[in-house]
CSV table of C-alpha atoms in Angstrom, one decimal:
chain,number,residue,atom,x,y,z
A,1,UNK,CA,4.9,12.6,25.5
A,2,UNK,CA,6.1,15.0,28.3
A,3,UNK,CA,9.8,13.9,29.4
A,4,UNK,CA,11.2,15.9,32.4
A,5,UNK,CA,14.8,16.1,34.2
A,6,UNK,CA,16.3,17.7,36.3
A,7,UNK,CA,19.2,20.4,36.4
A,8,UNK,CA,20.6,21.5,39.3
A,9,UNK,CA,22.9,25.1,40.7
A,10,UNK,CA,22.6,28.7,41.4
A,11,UNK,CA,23.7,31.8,38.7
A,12,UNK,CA,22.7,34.9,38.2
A,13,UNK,CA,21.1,35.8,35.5
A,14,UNK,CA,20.3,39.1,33.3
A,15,UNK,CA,16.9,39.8,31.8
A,16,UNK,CA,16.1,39.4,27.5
A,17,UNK,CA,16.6,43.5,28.1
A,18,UNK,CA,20.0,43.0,29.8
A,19,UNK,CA,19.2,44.9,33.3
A,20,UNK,CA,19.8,42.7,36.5
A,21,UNK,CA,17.8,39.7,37.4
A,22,UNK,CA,17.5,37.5,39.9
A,23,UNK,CA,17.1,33.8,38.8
A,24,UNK,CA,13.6,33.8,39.1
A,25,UNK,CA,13.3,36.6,37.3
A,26,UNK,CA,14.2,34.7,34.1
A,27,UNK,CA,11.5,32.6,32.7
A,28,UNK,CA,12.3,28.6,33.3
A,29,UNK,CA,15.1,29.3,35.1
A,30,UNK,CA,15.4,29.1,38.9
A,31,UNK,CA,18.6,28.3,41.4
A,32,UNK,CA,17.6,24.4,41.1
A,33,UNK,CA,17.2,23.8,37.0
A,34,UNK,CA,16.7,25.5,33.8
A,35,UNK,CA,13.5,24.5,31.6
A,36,UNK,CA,13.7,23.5,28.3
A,37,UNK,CA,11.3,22.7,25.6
A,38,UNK,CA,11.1,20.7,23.1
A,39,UNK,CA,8.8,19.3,20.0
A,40,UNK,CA,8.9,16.4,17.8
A,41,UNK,CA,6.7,13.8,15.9
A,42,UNK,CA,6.7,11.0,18.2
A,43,UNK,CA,3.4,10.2,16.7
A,44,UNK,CA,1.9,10.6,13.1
A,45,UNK,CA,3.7,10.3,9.5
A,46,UNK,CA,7.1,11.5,10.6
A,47,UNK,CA,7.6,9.5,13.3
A,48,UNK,CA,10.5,8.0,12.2
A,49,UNK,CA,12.4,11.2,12.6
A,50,UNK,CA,10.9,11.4,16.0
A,51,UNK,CA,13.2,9.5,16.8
A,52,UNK,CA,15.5,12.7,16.8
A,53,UNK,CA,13.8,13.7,20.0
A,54,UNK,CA,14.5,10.8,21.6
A,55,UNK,CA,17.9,11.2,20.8
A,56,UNK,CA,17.8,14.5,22.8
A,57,UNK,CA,15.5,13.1,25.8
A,58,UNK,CA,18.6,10.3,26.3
A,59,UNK,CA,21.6,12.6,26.3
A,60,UNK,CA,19.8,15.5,28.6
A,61,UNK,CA,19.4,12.3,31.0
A,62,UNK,CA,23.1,11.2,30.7
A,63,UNK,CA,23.9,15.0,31.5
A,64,UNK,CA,22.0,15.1,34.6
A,65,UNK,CA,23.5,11.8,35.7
A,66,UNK,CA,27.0,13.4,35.4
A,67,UNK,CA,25.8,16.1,37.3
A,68,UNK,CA,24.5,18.6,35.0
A,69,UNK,CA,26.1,21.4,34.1
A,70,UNK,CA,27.6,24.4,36.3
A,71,UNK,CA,25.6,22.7,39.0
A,72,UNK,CA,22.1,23.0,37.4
A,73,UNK,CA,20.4,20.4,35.7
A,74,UNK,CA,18.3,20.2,32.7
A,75,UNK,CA,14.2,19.3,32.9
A,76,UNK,CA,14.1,18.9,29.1
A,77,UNK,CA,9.8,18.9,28.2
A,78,UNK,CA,9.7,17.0,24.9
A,79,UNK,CA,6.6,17.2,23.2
A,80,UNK,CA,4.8,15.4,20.6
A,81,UNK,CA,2.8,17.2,17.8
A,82,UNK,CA,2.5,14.4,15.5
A,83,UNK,CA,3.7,16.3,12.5
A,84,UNK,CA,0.5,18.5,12.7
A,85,UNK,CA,0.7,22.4,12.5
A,86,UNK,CA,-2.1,23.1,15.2
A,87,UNK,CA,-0.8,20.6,17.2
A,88,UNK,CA,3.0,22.3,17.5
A,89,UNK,CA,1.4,25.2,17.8
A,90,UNK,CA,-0.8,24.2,20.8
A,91,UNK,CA,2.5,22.4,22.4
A,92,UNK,CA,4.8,25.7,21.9
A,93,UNK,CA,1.7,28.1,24.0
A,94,UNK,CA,1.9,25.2,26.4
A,95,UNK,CA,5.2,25.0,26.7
A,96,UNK,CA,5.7,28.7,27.0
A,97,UNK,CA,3.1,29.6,28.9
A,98,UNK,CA,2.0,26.4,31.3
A,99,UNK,CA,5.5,25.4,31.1
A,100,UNK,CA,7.4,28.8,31.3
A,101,UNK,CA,10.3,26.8,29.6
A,102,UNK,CA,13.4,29.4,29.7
A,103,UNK,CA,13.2,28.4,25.6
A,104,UNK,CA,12.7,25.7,22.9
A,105,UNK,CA,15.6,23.8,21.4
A,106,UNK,CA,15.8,21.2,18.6
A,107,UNK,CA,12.0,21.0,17.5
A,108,UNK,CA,11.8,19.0,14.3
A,109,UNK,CA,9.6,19.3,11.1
A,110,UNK,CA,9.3,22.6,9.0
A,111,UNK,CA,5.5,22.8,9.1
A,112,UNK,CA,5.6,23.1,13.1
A,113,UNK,CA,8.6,25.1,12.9
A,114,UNK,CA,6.7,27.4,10.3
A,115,UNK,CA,3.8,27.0,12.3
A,116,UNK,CA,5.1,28.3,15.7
A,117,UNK,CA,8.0,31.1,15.1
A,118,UNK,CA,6.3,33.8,14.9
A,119,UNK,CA,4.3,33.2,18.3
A,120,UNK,CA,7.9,32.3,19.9
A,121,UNK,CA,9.3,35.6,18.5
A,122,UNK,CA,6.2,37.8,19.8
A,123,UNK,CA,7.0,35.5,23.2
A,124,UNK,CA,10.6,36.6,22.5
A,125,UNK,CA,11.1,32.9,23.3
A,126,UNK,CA,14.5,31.5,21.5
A,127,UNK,CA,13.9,28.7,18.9
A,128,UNK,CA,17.5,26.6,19.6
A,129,UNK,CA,18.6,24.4,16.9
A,130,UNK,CA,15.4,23.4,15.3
A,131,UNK,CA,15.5,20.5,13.1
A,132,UNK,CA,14.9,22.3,9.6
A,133,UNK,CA,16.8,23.0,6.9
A,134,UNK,CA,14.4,25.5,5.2
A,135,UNK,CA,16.2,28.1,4.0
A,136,UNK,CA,13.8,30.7,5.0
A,137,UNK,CA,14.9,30.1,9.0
A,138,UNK,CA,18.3,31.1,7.9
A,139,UNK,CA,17.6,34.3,7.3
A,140,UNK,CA,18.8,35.9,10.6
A,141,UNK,CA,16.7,39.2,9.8
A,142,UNK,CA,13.3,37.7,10.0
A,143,UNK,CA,14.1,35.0,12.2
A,144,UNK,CA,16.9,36.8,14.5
A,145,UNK,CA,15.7,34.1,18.1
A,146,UNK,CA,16.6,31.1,15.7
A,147,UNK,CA,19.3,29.2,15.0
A,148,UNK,CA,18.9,25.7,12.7
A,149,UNK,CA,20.5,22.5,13.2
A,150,UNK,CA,20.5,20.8,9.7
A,151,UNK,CA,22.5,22.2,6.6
A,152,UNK,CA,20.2,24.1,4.5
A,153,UNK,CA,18.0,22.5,1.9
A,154,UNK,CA,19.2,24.9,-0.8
A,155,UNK,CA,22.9,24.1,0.4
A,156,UNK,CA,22.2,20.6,0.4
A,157,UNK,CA,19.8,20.6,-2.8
A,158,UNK,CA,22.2,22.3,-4.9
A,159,UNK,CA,25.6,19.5,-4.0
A,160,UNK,CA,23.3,17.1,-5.4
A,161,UNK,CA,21.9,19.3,-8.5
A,162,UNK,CA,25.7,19.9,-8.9
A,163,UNK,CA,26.8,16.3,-8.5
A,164,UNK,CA,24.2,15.2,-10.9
A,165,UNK,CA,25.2,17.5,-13.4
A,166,UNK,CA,29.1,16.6,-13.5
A,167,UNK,CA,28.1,12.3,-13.1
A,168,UNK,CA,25.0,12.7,-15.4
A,169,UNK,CA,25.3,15.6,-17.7
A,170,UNK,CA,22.1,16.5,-20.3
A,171,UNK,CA,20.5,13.7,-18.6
A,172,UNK,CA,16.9,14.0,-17.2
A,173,UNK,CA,16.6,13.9,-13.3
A,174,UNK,CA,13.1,13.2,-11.5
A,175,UNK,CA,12.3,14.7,-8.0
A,176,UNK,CA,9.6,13.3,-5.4
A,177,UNK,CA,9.2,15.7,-3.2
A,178,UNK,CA,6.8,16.4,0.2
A,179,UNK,CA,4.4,19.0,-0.7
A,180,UNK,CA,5.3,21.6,2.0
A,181,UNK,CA,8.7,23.7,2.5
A,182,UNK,CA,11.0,20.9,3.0
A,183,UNK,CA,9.9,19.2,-0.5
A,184,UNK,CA,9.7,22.9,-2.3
A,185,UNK,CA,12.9,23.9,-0.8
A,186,UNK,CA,14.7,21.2,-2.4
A,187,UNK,CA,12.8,21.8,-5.7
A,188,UNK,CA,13.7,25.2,-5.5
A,189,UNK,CA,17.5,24.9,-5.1
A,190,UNK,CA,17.3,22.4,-8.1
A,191,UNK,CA,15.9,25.4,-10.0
A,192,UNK,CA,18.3,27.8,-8.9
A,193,UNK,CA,21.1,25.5,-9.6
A,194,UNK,CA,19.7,24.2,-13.7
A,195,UNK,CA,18.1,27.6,-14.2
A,196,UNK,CA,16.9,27.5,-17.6
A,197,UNK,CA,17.3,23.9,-18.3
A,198,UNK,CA,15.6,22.6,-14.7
A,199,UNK,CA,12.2,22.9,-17.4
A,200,UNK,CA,13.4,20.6,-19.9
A,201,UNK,CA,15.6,18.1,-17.9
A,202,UNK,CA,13.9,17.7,-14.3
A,203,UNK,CA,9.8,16.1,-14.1
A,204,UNK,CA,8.4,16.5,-10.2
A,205,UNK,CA,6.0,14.7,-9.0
A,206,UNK,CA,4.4,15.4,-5.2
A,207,UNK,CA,2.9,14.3,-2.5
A,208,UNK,CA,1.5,15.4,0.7
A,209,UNK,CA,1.9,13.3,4.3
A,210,UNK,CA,-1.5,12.0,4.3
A,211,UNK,CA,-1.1,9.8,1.7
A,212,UNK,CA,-0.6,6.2,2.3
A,213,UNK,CA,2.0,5.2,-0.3
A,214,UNK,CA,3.9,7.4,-2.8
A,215,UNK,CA,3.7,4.1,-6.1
A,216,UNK,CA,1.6,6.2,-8.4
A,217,UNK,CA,4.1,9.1,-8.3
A,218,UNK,CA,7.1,6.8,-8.6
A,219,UNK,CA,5.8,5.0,-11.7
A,220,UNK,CA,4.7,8.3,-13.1
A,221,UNK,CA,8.5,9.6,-12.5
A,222,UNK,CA,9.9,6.2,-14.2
A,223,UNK,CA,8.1,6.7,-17.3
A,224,UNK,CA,9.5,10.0,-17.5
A,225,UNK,CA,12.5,8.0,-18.9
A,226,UNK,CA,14.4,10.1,-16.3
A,227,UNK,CA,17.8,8.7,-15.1
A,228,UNK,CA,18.4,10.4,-11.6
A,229,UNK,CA,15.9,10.1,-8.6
A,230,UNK,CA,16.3,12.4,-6.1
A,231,UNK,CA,14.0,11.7,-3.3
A,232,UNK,CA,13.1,15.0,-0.9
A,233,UNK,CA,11.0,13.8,2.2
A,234,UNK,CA,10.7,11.5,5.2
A,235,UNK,CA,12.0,8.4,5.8
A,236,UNK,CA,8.8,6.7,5.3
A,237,UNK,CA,7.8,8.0,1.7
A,238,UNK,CA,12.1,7.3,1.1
A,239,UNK,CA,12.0,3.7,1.6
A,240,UNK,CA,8.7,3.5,-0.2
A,241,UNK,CA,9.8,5.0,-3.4
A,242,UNK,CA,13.7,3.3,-3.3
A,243,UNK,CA,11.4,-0.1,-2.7
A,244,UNK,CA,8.8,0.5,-5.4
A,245,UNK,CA,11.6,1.8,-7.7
A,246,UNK,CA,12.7,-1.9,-8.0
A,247,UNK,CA,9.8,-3.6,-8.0
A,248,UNK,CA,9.2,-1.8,-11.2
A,249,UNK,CA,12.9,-2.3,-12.6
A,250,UNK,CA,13.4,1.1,-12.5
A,251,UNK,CA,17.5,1.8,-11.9
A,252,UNK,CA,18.4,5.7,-11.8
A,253,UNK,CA,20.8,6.6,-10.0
A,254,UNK,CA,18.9,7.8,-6.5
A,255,UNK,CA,19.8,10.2,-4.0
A,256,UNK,CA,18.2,10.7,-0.6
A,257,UNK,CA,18.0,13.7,1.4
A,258,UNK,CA,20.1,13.9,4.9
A,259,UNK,CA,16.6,13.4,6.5
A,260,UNK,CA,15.9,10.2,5.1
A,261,UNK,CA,19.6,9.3,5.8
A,262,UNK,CA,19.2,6.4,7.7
A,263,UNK,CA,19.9,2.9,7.4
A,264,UNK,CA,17.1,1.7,9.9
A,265,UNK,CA,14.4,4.6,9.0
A,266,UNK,CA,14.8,4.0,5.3
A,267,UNK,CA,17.3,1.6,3.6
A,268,UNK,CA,16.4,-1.3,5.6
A,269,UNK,CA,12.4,-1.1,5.5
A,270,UNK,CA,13.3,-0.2,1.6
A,271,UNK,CA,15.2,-3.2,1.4
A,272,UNK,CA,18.9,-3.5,2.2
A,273,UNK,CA,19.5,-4.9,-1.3
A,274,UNK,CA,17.2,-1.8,-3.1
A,275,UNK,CA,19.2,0.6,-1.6
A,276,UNK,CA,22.4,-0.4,-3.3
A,277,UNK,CA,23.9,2.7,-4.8
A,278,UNK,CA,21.5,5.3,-2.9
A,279,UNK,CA,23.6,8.4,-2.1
A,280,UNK,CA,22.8,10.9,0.5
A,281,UNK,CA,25.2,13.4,2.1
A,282,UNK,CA,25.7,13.4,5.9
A,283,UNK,CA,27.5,15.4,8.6
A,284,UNK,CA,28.1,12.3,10.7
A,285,UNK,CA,30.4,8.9,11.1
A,286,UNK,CA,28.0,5.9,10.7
A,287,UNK,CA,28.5,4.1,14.2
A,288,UNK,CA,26.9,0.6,12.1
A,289,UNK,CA,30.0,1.0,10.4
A,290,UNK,CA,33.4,-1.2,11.4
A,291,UNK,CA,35.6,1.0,10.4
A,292,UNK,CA,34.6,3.0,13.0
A,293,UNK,CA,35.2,0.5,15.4
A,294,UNK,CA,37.9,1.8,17.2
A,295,UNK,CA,37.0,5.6,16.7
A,296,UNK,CA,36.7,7.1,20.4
A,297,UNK,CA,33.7,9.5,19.5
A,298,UNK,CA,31.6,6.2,18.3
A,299,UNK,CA,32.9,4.2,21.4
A,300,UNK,CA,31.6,7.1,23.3
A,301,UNK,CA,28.0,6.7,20.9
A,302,UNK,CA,28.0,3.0,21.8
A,303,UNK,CA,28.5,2.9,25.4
A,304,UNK,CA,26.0,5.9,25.6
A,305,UNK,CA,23.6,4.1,23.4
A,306,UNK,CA,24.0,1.4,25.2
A,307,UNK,CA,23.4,2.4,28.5
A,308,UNK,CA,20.4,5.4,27.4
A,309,UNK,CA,18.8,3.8,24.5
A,310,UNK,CA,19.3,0.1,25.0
A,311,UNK,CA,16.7,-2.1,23.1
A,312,UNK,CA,15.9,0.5,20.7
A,313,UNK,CA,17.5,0.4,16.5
A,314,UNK,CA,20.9,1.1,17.0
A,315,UNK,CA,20.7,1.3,13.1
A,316,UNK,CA,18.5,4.0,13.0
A,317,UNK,CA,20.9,6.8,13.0
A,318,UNK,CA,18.1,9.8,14.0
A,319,UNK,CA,19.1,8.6,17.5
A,320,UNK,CA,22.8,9.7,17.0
A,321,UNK,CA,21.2,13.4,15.2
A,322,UNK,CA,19.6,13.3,18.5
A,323,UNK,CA,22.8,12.7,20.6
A,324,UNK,CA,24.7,15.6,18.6
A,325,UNK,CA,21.9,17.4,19.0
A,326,UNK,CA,22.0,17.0,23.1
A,327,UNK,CA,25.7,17.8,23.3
A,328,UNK,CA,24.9,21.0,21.0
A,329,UNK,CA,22.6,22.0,23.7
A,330,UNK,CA,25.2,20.7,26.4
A,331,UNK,CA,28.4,23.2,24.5
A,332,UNK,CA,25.4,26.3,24.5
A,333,UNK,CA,24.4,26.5,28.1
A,334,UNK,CA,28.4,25.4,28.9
A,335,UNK,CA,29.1,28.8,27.5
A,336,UNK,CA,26.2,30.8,28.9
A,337,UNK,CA,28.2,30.2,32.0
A,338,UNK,CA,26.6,31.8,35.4
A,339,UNK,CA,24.0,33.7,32.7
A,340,UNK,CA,21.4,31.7,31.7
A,341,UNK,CA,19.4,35.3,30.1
A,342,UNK,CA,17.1,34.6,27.2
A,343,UNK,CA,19.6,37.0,25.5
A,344,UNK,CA,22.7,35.1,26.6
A,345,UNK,CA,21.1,31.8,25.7
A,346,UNK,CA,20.7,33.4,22.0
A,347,UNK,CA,24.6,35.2,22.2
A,348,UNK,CA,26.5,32.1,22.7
A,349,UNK,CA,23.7,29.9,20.6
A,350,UNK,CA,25.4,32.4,18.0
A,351,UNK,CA,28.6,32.6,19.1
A,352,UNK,CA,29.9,28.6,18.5
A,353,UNK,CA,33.5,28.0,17.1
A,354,UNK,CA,35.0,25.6,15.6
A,355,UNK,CA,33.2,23.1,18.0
A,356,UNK,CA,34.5,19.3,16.4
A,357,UNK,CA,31.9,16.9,18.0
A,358,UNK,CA,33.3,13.6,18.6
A,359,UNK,CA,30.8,11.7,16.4
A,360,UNK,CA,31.0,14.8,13.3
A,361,UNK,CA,32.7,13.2,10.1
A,362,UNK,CA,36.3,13.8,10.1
A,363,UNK,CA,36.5,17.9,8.9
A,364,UNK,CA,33.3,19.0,9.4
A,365,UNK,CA,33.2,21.1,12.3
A,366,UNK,CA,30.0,23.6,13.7
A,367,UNK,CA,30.5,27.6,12.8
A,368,UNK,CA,27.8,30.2,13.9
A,369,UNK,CA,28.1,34.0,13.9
A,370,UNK,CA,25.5,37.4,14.1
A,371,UNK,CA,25.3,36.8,10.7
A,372,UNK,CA,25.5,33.5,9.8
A,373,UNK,CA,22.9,31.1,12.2
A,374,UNK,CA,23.7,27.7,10.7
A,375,UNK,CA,24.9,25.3,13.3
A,376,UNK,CA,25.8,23.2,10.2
A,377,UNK,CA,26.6,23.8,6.9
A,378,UNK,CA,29.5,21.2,5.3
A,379,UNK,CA,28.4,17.9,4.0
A,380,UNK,CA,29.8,14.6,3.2
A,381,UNK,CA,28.3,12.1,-0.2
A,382,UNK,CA,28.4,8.5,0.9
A,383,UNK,CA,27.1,6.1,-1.4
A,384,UNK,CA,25.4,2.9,0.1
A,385,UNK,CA,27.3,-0.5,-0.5
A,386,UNK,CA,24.6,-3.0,0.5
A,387,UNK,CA,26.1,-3.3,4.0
A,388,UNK,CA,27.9,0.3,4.8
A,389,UNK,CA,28.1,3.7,3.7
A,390,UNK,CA,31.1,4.7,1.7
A,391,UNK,CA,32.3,8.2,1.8
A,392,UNK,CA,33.2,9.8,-1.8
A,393,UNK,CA,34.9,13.0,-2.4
A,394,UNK,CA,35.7,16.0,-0.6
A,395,UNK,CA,33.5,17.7,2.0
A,396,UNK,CA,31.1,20.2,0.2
A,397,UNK,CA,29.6,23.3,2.1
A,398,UNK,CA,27.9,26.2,0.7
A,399,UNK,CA,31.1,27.9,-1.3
A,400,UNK,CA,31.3,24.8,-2.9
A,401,UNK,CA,28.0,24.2,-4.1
């Protein structure tokens, strides 16, 4: 998939090295539009969350139709790498180098993520929001042209290792996890969070993107006699194991990861009546839901998704990641201003304050410093009704793990 629009105005612009530049001088960038890049798994095992990219494709368009921004609008390239390594890998050199996109916002999946930063750091080509929560792209010393837009698996790991442990103390907890950093990640913060006990009260059980179905592991997990099921993956292998845990009778208590979050990707191919009780946390109000009705920020989702997006699953919420995701993008190059540098792109990428998107849950607002390159990093727990998600508790970030 290869999705272009246009951006139009003239700015000057200053070079990665900061000396003066011309906008042609500036990679992707030229008096008429700025390039941007983007990858995504339209295609393969993940393509549910593709739908992310989507998500972004719409709201660049609804940019451009107001006119862009400072002028200038946006030909967003939106890739497809079907969840495959090579393939991102192959996409980000074309990108870069056929495409000479000025740099690459909001590509989605760890293993291409993985896969491509260090060629897009050697390229000194920022990596913009990418849709990972591994915690190894937070670390702003090894990955210092990155900034991520999901809360961190080891944030979000530990609020449900912790909220196991208060609602289901000295019980045993089973995780099914992808085998690859998003599933180890999650694994991992478990660990960190149980310490010694993680041995003697959590059984794992993993499997890899290939695989058709994920049964064998979930019956493996029930007679574990485990009472928690915390499910680490895609929304595919998520509504696969919440469906096959009640065929087989099988009633933990379950909890999703943010990624699996959604009602069309997950609860409703798992079965709207399975999911009763699944918990996930989330950063978002649920536009399905009618208590949101009369919310302006999900008025504003509906007549957008309406107008950009009509005929598609208005249930599947990746589309609304994807729309938080474009007006991320929209608030960075709204700061950059008449300097659309590499190195400014990065600086105000870094340099967002207490921005309160109108579709965030009440309270949860987007922070990033030097220092600190999280676009998000507060959560929600909502708990699954059988026809809406009901929020529960306070909002939990990374001092309250």
């Amino acid at each position: 998939m290869n999705t272009k629009f246009a951006f139009v105005a003239a700015c000057a612009v200053i070079s990665l090295l900061g000396s003066p530049a011309s906008a042609a001088d500036e990679p992707g960038v030229s008096a008429t539009e700025i390039k941007i890049g983007g990858i995504f798994p339209f295609s393969g095992p993940a393509s549910p969350i593709g739908l992310v990219g989507k998500g972004v494709v719409a709201y660049v368009q609804s940019i451009n139709d107001r006119g862009g921004i400072n002028g200038r609008k946006i030909n967003y390239i939106a890739m497809d790498d079907a969840y495959s390594p090579p393939k991102a890998v192959e996409q980000a050199r074309k990108l870069v180098e056929s495409d000479e996109v000025s740099f690459i916002f909001g590509q989605l999946g760890t293993p291409g993520n993985s896969a491509t930063a260090k060629y897009l750091k050697a390229k000194g080509v920022p990596s913009i929001a990418i849709v990972s929560g591994s915690s190894k792209f937070t670390n702003v010393a090894d990955y210092p042209l990155t900034t991520t837009g999901l809360v961190s698996y080891q944030t979000e790991g530990r609020i449900y290792a912790k909220f196991l442990d208060k609602t289901l103390p000295e019980a045993k907890y089973a995780i099914l996890f992808q085998n690859d950093d998003l599933g180890k990640d999650y694994v991992s913060a478990f660990k960190s969070f149980l310490k010694a006990e993680f041995d003697t009260r959590v059984v794992t059980a993993a499997y890899e993107v290939t695989e058709p179905t994920v049964d064998s592991q979930v019956v493996n997990l029930k007679n574990s006699g485990a009472e928690a099921l915390f499910i680490a993956g895609t929304p595919k292998f998520a509504a696969q194991a919440i469906r096959k845990a009640a065929e087989t009778g099988w009633k933990p208590k379950i909890i999703i990861n943010f990624p699996s979050g959604s009602i069309g990707g997950t609860l409703r191919p798992a079965g709207l009546e399975n999911s009763v009780g699944v918990i996930v946390g989330t950063i978002n109000k649920d536009p399905t839901d009618a208590k949101w009705n009369d919310d302006e920020g999900v008025r504003g989702y509906k007549a957008f998704f309406g107008k950009y997006l009509a005929g598609a699953d208005f249930d599947n919420t990746s589309y609304l990641t994807g729309y938080m995701q474009g007006m991320i993008l929209e608030q960075i190059v709204k700061q950059c201003g008449d300097d659309l540098s590499r190195k400014n792109i990065l600086k105000q990428a870094k340099s967002l304050s207490r921005v309160v998107l109108p579709t965030a849950f009440p309270g949860i607002e987007v922070n990033t410093s030097e220092s600190s390159n999280m676009i998000w990093s507060q959560m929600q727990l909502q708990r699954w009704s059988g026809s809406a998600w009901e929020p529960f508790g306070p909002i939990l970030d990374a001092s309250s793990e």
